Coordinates of C-alpha atoms and ligand atoms in Angstrom, one line a residue:
M853 CA 0.0 0.0 0.0
A854 CA 1.3 3.5 -0.9
K855 CA 2.5 5.4 2.1
D856 CA 1.2 8.8 3.1
C857 CA 2.9 10.7 5.9
R858 CA 0.1 13.3 5.9
Q859 CA 2.5 16.2 6.7
Q860 CA 2.6 18.9 4.1
W861 CA 5.9 20.3 5.4
W862 CA 7.6 17.0 4.6
K863 CA 6.1 16.6 1.2
E864 CA 7.3 20.1 0.2
A865 CA 10.7 19.9 1.9
K866 CA 12.4 17.6 -0.7
F867 CA 15.9 18.0 0.9
G868 CA 17.1 17.3 4.4
M869 CA 20.2 16.9 6.4
F870 CA 21.1 13.7 8.2
I871 CA 23.6 13.9 11.0
H872 CA 25.4 10.9 12.4
W873 CA 27.2 12.0 15.5
G874 CA 28.2 10.1 18.5
L875 CA 31.1 8.5 20.4
Y876 CA 32.3 6.7 17.2
A877 CA 33.5 10.1 16.0
I878 CA 36.4 9.7 18.5
P879 CA 38.0 6.5 17.0
A880 CA 36.9 7.9 13.6
G881 CA 37.4 4.6 11.9
E882 CA 40.5 3.5 13.7
Y883 CA 41.1 1.7 17.0
K884 CA 44.3 0.5 18.5
G885 CA 46.0 0.5 15.1
R886 CA 43.2 -1.3 13.4
Q887 CA 41.1 0.2 10.7
T888 CA 37.4 -0.6 10.2
K889 CA 36.6 -1.5 6.6
S890 CA 33.0 -0.6 7.3
V891 CA 31.1 2.6 8.1
G892 CA 32.4 4.6 11.1
E893 CA 29.5 4.3 13.4
W894 CA 29.7 0.5 13.4
I895 CA 33.3 0.4 14.7
M896 CA 32.4 -1.0 18.1
K897 CA 30.8 -4.0 16.5
H898 CA 33.1 -4.5 13.5
L899 CA 36.3 -4.3 15.6
S900 CA 34.6 -6.2 18.6
I901 CA 35.5 -3.5 21.0
P902 CA 34.3 -4.6 24.5
V903 CA 31.5 -2.6 25.9
E904 CA 33.5 -1.2 28.9
E905 CA 36.3 -0.2 26.6
Y906 CA 34.0 1.6 24.2
A907 CA 32.3 3.4 27.1
E908 CA 35.7 4.9 27.9
F909 CA 35.2 7.2 24.9
A910 CA 32.4 9.0 26.8
K911 CA 34.9 10.1 29.5
V912 CA 36.9 12.0 26.9
F913 CA 34.1 13.2 24.6
N914 CA 34.3 16.9 24.7
P915 CA 33.2 18.5 21.4
V916 CA 34.0 22.1 22.4
K917 CA 33.9 23.4 18.9
F918 CA 30.2 22.3 18.6
N919 CA 28.1 25.3 17.5
A920 CA 24.4 24.4 16.9
E921 CA 23.8 27.7 15.0
E922 CA 26.6 27.0 12.6
W923 CA 25.3 23.5 11.8
V924 CA 21.8 24.7 11.3
R925 CA 22.9 27.7 9.3
L926 CA 24.9 25.4 7.0
A927 CA 21.9 23.2 6.5
S928 CA 19.7 26.1 5.8
D929 CA 22.3 27.7 3.4
A930 CA 22.4 24.4 1.6
G931 CA 18.7 24.6 1.0
M932 CA 17.8 21.8 3.4
K933 CA 14.5 22.1 5.2
Y934 CA 14.8 19.5 8.0
I935 CA 17.5 18.0 10.1
V936 CA 17.6 14.4 11.4
I937 CA 20.2 13.7 14.0
T938 CA 21.2 10.6 15.8
A939 CA 19.8 10.9 19.3
K940 CA 20.9 7.3 20.0
H941 CA 22.6 5.1 17.5
H942 CA 23.3 1.3 17.8
D943 CA 26.1 1.9 20.3
G944 CA 23.4 2.8 22.8
F945 CA 24.9 6.2 23.8
A946 CA 22.3 8.9 24.1
M947 CA 23.4 12.3 22.7
F948 CA 20.8 14.0 24.9
K949 CA 20.0 14.4 28.5
S950 CA 18.3 11.2 29.6
A951 CA 16.9 10.4 33.1
A952 CA 16.2 6.9 31.7
D953 CA 19.9 6.0 31.3
P954 CA 23.0 7.8 32.6
Y955 CA 25.0 6.6 29.5
N956 CA 24.3 10.0 27.9
I957 CA 26.2 13.1 26.8
V958 CA 25.2 15.3 29.7
D959 CA 25.8 12.8 32.5
A960 CA 28.8 10.8 31.2
T961 CA 31.0 13.2 29.4
P962 CA 33.2 16.2 30.4
F963 CA 31.2 18.2 27.8
G964 CA 28.1 18.2 30.0
R965 CA 25.9 20.1 27.5
D966 CA 22.8 18.8 25.7
P967 CA 23.5 19.5 22.0
M968 CA 19.9 18.5 21.1
K969 CA 18.5 21.4 23.2
E970 CA 20.8 23.8 21.3
L971 CA 20.0 22.3 17.9
A972 CA 16.3 22.4 18.6
E973 CA 16.5 26.1 19.4
A974 CA 18.7 26.9 16.4
C975 CA 16.2 25.0 14.1
R976 CA 13.3 27.0 15.5
K977 CA 15.3 30.2 14.8
Y978 CA 16.1 29.3 11.2
G979 CA 12.8 27.7 10.4
L980 CA 14.0 24.1 9.9
K981 CA 12.1 21.1 11.2
F982 CA 14.0 19.3 13.9
C983 CA 14.0 15.5 13.9
F984 CA 15.6 12.5 15.6
Y985 CA 17.2 9.3 14.6
Y986 CA 16.6 6.6 17.3
S987 CA 17.9 3.0 17.1
Q988 CA 14.9 1.2 18.7
V989 CA 16.1 -2.4 18.7
Q990 CA 19.9 -2.4 18.4
D991 CA 21.6 -1.2 21.5
W992 CA 25.1 -2.6 22.0
Y993 CA 25.5 -1.1 25.5
D994 CA 22.4 -2.4 27.1
K995 CA 22.1 -5.9 28.5
N996 CA 18.7 -6.3 26.9
G997 CA 19.4 -4.3 23.8
C998 CA 20.0 -6.3 20.5
G999 CA 22.9 -6.7 18.2
Y1000 CA 25.9 -7.2 20.5
G1001 CA 27.2 -9.7 23.1
R1002 CA 24.8 -12.4 24.1
P1003 CA 22.6 -13.8 21.4
D1004 CA 19.5 -11.7 21.0
E1005 CA 17.3 -14.7 21.8
E1006 CA 18.6 -14.7 25.3
K1007 CA 17.6 -11.1 25.8
D1008 CA 14.4 -9.7 27.2
F1009 CA 13.5 -7.1 24.6
E1010 CA 10.2 -6.2 26.4
E1011 CA 12.2 -5.2 29.4
Y1012 CA 14.5 -3.1 27.3
L1013 CA 11.5 -1.5 25.6
E1014 CA 9.9 -0.5 28.9
R1015 CA 13.0 0.6 30.7
K1016 CA 15.0 2.4 28.0
C1017 CA 13.4 2.7 24.6
L1018 CA 10.0 4.1 25.4
P1019 CA 11.1 6.3 28.3
Q1020 CA 13.9 7.8 26.1
L1021 CA 11.3 8.4 23.3
T1022 CA 9.2 10.2 25.9
E1023 CA 12.2 12.4 26.7
L1024 CA 12.8 13.1 23.0
L1025 CA 9.2 14.0 22.4
T1026 CA 8.8 16.2 25.5
Q1027 CA 12.1 18.0 26.1
Y1028 CA 12.7 19.6 22.7
G1029 CA 9.4 21.1 21.4
D1030 CA 7.8 19.9 18.2
I1031 CA 9.7 17.1 16.5
G1032 CA 9.2 16.7 12.8
L1033 CA 9.8 13.0 12.6
I1034 CA 11.6 10.1 14.3
W1035 CA 13.8 8.1 12.1
F1036 CA 13.8 4.5 13.4
D1037 CA 16.2 2.0 12.0
T1038 CA 17.2 -1.7 11.6
P1039 CA 14.0 -3.2 13.1
Q1040 CA 15.5 -6.7 12.6
K1041 CA 13.3 -9.2 14.3
C1042 CA 11.1 -6.6 16.1
K1043 CA 7.7 -8.2 16.5
P1044 CA 4.7 -6.4 15.0
E1045 CA 3.3 -5.7 18.5
H1046 CA 6.5 -4.0 19.5
S1047 CA 6.7 -1.8 16.4
Q1048 CA 3.1 -0.9 17.0
R1049 CA 3.8 0.0 20.6
I1050 CA 6.6 2.3 19.6
Y1051 CA 4.5 3.8 16.8
D1052 CA 1.5 4.5 19.1
H1053 CA 3.8 5.8 21.8
V1054 CA 5.2 8.5 19.4
K1055 CA 1.8 9.4 18.2
S1056 CA 0.3 9.6 21.7
L1057 CA 3.0 12.2 22.6
Q1058 CA 3.1 14.1 19.3
P1059 CA 0.3 13.1 16.8
N1060 CA 2.0 15.1 14.0
C1061 CA 5.4 13.5 14.4
I1062 CA 6.1 11.3 11.4
V1063 CA 7.4 7.8 11.9
S1064 CA 10.0 6.7 9.4
G1065 CA 9.8 3.5 7.3
R1066 CA 12.3 1.5 9.3
I1067 CA 10.1 1.2 12.4
G1068 CA 9.5 -2.3 10.9
N1069 CA 6.5 -4.4 10.1
Q1070 CA 5.3 -2.0 7.4
L1071 CA 4.1 0.5 10.0
G1072 CA 6.1 3.6 9.0
D1073 CA 4.5 6.7 7.5
Y1074 CA 6.8 6.7 4.5
M1075 CA 9.1 4.4 2.7
S1076 CA 12.8 4.6 3.2
T1077 CA 15.2 3.1 0.7
G1078 CA 18.8 1.9 1.2
D1079 CA 21.9 4.2 1.1
N1080 CA 21.8 6.1 -2.2
M1081 CA 19.3 3.7 -3.7
L1082 CA 16.2 4.7 -5.7
P1083 CA 13.1 2.6 -6.2
L1084 CA 13.4 1.1 -9.7
L1085 CA 9.7 1.5 -10.5
P1086 CA 7.6 4.6 -9.9
Y1087 CA 6.6 4.5 -6.2
P1088 CA 3.2 6.3 -5.7
G1089 CA 3.5 7.1 -2.0
D1090 CA 5.9 9.1 0.1
W1091 CA 9.5 8.0 0.1
E1092 CA 13.0 9.2 1.0
V1093 CA 16.5 8.3 0.1
P1094 CA 19.0 8.4 3.0
A1095 CA 22.4 9.0 1.5
T1096 CA 26.0 9.4 2.3
L1097 CA 28.2 12.3 1.0
N1098 CA 31.2 10.0 1.1
D1099 CA 31.1 6.3 2.1
T1100 CA 30.3 6.5 5.8
W1101 CA 27.6 7.9 8.0
G1102 CA 29.7 8.5 11.2
F1103 CA 32.9 10.4 10.8
K1104 CA 35.9 8.4 9.5
K1105 CA 39.1 10.4 9.1
S1106 CA 40.3 8.2 6.2
D1107 CA 37.2 8.7 4.1
T1108 CA 37.5 11.7 1.9
N1109 CA 35.7 10.1 -1.0
W1110 CA 33.3 13.1 -1.3
K1111 CA 30.7 13.2 -4.1
S1112 CA 30.9 16.3 -6.1
P1113 CA 28.3 19.1 -5.9
K1114 CA 27.3 18.1 -9.5
Q1115 CA 26.8 14.4 -8.5
L1116 CA 24.8 15.4 -5.5
I1117 CA 22.5 17.8 -7.4
E1118 CA 22.0 15.2 -10.1
L1119 CA 20.9 12.8 -7.4
L1120 CA 18.7 15.3 -5.7
V1121 CA 17.0 16.2 -9.0
K1122 CA 16.7 12.5 -10.0
I1123 CA 15.0 11.7 -6.6
N1124 CA 12.8 14.7 -6.7
S1125 CA 11.8 14.1 -10.3
R1126 CA 10.4 10.7 -9.2
G1127 CA 8.7 12.2 -6.1
G1128 CA 11.1 11.4 -3.3
N1129 CA 13.0 13.3 -0.6
Y1130 CA 16.7 13.3 -0.3
L1131 CA 18.2 13.0 3.2
L1132 CA 21.9 13.8 2.8
N1133 CA 24.3 12.8 5.6
V1134 CA 27.1 14.6 7.3
G1135 CA 29.3 13.1 10.0
P1136 CA 30.7 15.7 12.4
T1137 CA 34.1 15.2 14.2
A1138 CA 34.6 14.5 17.9
E1139 CA 35.5 18.2 18.2
G1140 CA 32.0 19.0 17.0
E1141 CA 32.7 20.2 13.6
I1142 CA 31.3 19.4 10.2
P1143 CA 34.4 18.7 8.0
E1144 CA 35.3 21.8 6.0
A1145 CA 35.4 19.9 2.7
C1146 CA 31.9 18.7 3.3
A1147 CA 30.7 22.1 4.3
D1148 CA 32.2 23.6 1.1
I1149 CA 30.2 21.1 -1.0
L1150 CA 27.0 21.9 0.8
R1151 CA 27.5 25.6 0.3
E1152 CA 27.9 25.1 -3.4
I1153 CA 24.7 23.1 -3.5
G1154 CA 23.2 26.1 -1.6
R1155 CA 24.1 28.5 -4.4
F1156 CA 22.2 26.4 -6.8
M1157 CA 19.2 26.0 -4.5
Q1158 CA 19.0 29.7 -3.8
K1159 CA 18.4 30.5 -7.5
N1160 CA 16.5 27.3 -8.5
G1161 CA 14.7 26.3 -5.3
E1162 CA 11.4 26.9 -7.0
S1163 CA 12.0 23.9 -9.2
I1164 CA 12.6 21.7 -6.2
Y1165 CA 10.5 22.6 -3.2
G1166 CA 6.8 21.7 -3.3
T1167 CA 7.2 20.0 -6.7
K1168 CA 5.7 16.7 -7.7
A1169 CA 7.1 13.8 -9.7
A1170 CA 6.7 14.4 -13.4
P1171 CA 5.3 11.5 -15.3
A1172 CA 8.2 9.3 -16.5
Y1173 CA 9.6 10.5 -19.8
P1174 CA 9.4 7.5 -22.1
Y1175 CA 13.0 7.7 -23.1
D1176 CA 15.3 7.2 -20.2
M1177 CA 17.8 10.0 -20.6
D1178 CA 20.1 11.0 -17.7
W1179 CA 20.9 14.5 -19.2
V1180 CA 17.4 15.7 -18.5
R1181 CA 15.0 15.4 -15.6
F1182 CA 11.6 17.0 -15.0
T1183 CA 9.8 18.3 -11.9
T1184 CA 6.4 19.9 -11.9
K1185 CA 3.8 22.0 -10.1
P1186 CA 0.3 22.7 -11.4
G1187 CA 0.7 24.6 -14.6
K1188 CA 4.5 24.5 -14.5
L1189 CA 7.1 22.1 -15.9
Y1190 CA 10.7 22.4 -14.8
M1191 CA 13.2 21.0 -17.2
H1192 CA 16.5 20.3 -15.5
L1193 CA 19.3 20.2 -18.1
L1194 CA 22.2 18.3 -16.6
R1195 CA 24.4 18.3 -19.7
N1196 CA 24.6 20.4 -22.8
V1197 CA 23.4 18.1 -25.5
G1198 CA 23.5 20.9 -28.2
K1199 CA 20.2 20.2 -29.9
L1200 CA 17.3 19.0 -27.9
Y1201 CA 14.2 17.1 -29.0
L1202 CA 11.2 16.2 -26.8
L1203 CA 7.8 14.8 -27.4
I1204 CA 5.3 16.5 -25.3
G1205 CA 1.5 16.7 -25.1
N1206 CA 1.5 20.2 -23.7
T1207 CA 1.5 23.7 -25.1
F1208 CA 3.1 26.6 -23.4
R1209 CA 2.5 30.3 -22.6
R1210 CA 6.1 31.1 -21.8
A1211 CA 9.5 29.4 -21.3
Y1212 CA 12.5 30.9 -19.5
Y1213 CA 15.7 30.1 -17.7
L1214 CA 14.8 30.1 -14.0
E1215 CA 18.1 31.6 -12.9
T1216 CA 18.3 34.5 -15.3
G1217 CA 14.7 35.0 -16.5
E1218 CA 16.1 35.0 -20.1
P1219 CA 13.6 33.5 -22.6
F1220 CA 14.2 29.9 -23.6
E1221 CA 14.1 29.6 -27.4
Y1222 CA 12.3 26.6 -28.9
T1223 CA 9.9 25.6 -31.6
L1224 CA 6.9 23.4 -31.1
T1225 CA 5.5 21.5 -34.0
A1226 CA 2.2 19.7 -33.8
Q1227 CA 2.2 16.0 -34.7
P1228 CA -1.3 15.6 -35.9
A1229 CA -1.1 11.9 -36.2
S1230 CA -0.5 11.4 -32.4
G1231 CA -1.9 14.7 -31.1
T1232 CA 1.5 15.5 -29.5
H1233 CA 4.1 18.2 -30.1
R1234 CA 7.7 17.9 -31.0
L1235 CA 9.8 20.4 -29.1
V1236 CA 13.1 21.4 -30.7
A1237 CA 15.6 23.7 -29.1
E1238 CA 19.1 24.7 -30.1
L1239 CA 21.0 25.1 -26.8
P1240 CA 23.5 28.0 -26.4
E1241 CA 27.1 27.0 -26.1
T1242 CA 27.2 27.8 -22.5
L1243 CA 24.3 27.2 -20.2
P1244 CA 23.6 29.5 -17.3
N1245 CA 24.5 26.8 -14.7
E1246 CA 26.7 23.8 -15.5
L1247 CA 25.5 21.9 -12.4
D1248 CA 21.9 22.0 -13.6
T1249 CA 20.2 24.6 -15.9
V1250 CA 16.6 24.8 -15.1
V1251 CA 14.1 25.9 -17.7
C1252 CA 10.6 26.8 -16.5
F1253 CA 7.7 26.2 -18.9
E1254 CA 4.4 27.8 -18.1
M1255 CA 1.9 25.3 -19.5
N1256 CA -1.5 26.0 -20.8
E1257 CA -2.6 22.8 -19.0
E1258 CA -2.4 21.9 -15.3
D1259 CA -0.5 18.6 -15.8
V1260 CA 2.4 17.5 -17.8
R1261 CA 1.8 15.0 -20.6
F1262 CA 4.6 13.1 -22.2
E1263 CA 3.8 11.0 -25.2
T1264 CA 5.1 7.6 -26.3
L1265 CA 3.1 7.3 -29.5
D1266 CA 5.6 8.7 -31.9
T1267 CA 9.2 8.6 -32.7
L1268 CA 11.4 11.6 -32.4
Ligands
JFZ1471 C1 21.5 1.7 9.0 C2 22.5 1.8 10.1 O1 22.9 0.5 10.5 C3 23.7 2.6 9.7 O2 24.6 2.7 10.7 C4 23.2 4.0 9.3 O3 22.6 4.6 10.5 C5 22.1 3.9 8.2 C6 21.4 5.2 7.9 O4 21.1 3.0 8.5 O5 22.1 1.0 7.9 C7 21.3 0.5 6.9 C8 20.1 0.0 7.1 C9 19.3 -0.4 6.0 C10 19.8 -0.4 4.7 C11 21.1 0.2 4.5 C12 21.8 0.6 5.6 N1 19.1 -0.8 3.7 O6 17.9 -1.2 3.8 O7 19.6 -0.9 2.5

């Protein structure tokens, strides 16, 4: 069944910031001379670090360079409309003040501040939705949390749910004002009644808070794909792609395999053109900084978004263009068709059912030159355009067509 999150802000947002931040930022991919081959936030498990040893990181966690406003401003400048941050990842360490478990950033570190409070305030100030990631099943620190140590079958998950998971969710949903969504993850063998309990718990505290797809047992309010993966077929409901900027979620000092602004914008547009949201991850350091290289990339995306946001926010999936071409994507709003030119193909041909009042480059307002020739046999039009040698924006040149009809119509009935 198609998912509907029923929150207009999320449907219009299209682009969000994911933040994976926790104790794993201290080893940053390397522990006692060993490198993890996997993502940074899984280091405890992949290098089999004993619980007591891993917990030592808390005693030295002191991200004094953390500045909530800077992070939120960066997200906002990049054109992101919501922030989802790891309140508790699989390592079990709470990045917020928790009465339910002293293994948290306020009670167990020299830092002693609650970064979630500061981020919540900054998000309110800049008008972004504030959201949490919460690992509801895996908890490698807790005796009854799953995923580490004793086999999960020997654990009393109900007990964990009552004592830690639900109370911490209460804290997250009462200490920080309105929360846009909770991003649950890796449900594993979570039973339907447990997923339902968690779901109902969230809604009882904040009815408008969205529950992500990975709550398990098909209960989420929208569908979440895998890292950087798009649904192969058009998906009619609400969906989101969580995606890395390099090859890790949690900070790893060896990973500088950043995707370029061009690649990221192409992904954003591809996802949006098919109706999805893009949740792009950053992994801040143990000092509390978003790596500069990563911030630079986001700022460049922001320059594009500032001028072309109209073709992203609040748009809907355009019907699939019958020929799969990766140099062009389409987004749409009632009466408007946005053509995203990702490469300069010189001469452009499209088969289209619509007619237009006006067409112009979104960034410059300059008219877009084209001819439209009716194809009486199929009732469509053949759009031909000679592109200028240099397009206004080599990342993505957006052309806005004002249609005489509400909806876009692509045609398959003819050849070009
Ligand atoms: C999970 C986590 O284990 C990981 O640490 C990170 O938080 C990521 C966002 O989510 O990893 C997954 C879970 C599911 C898929 C991929 C990565 N999936 O369904 O393809």
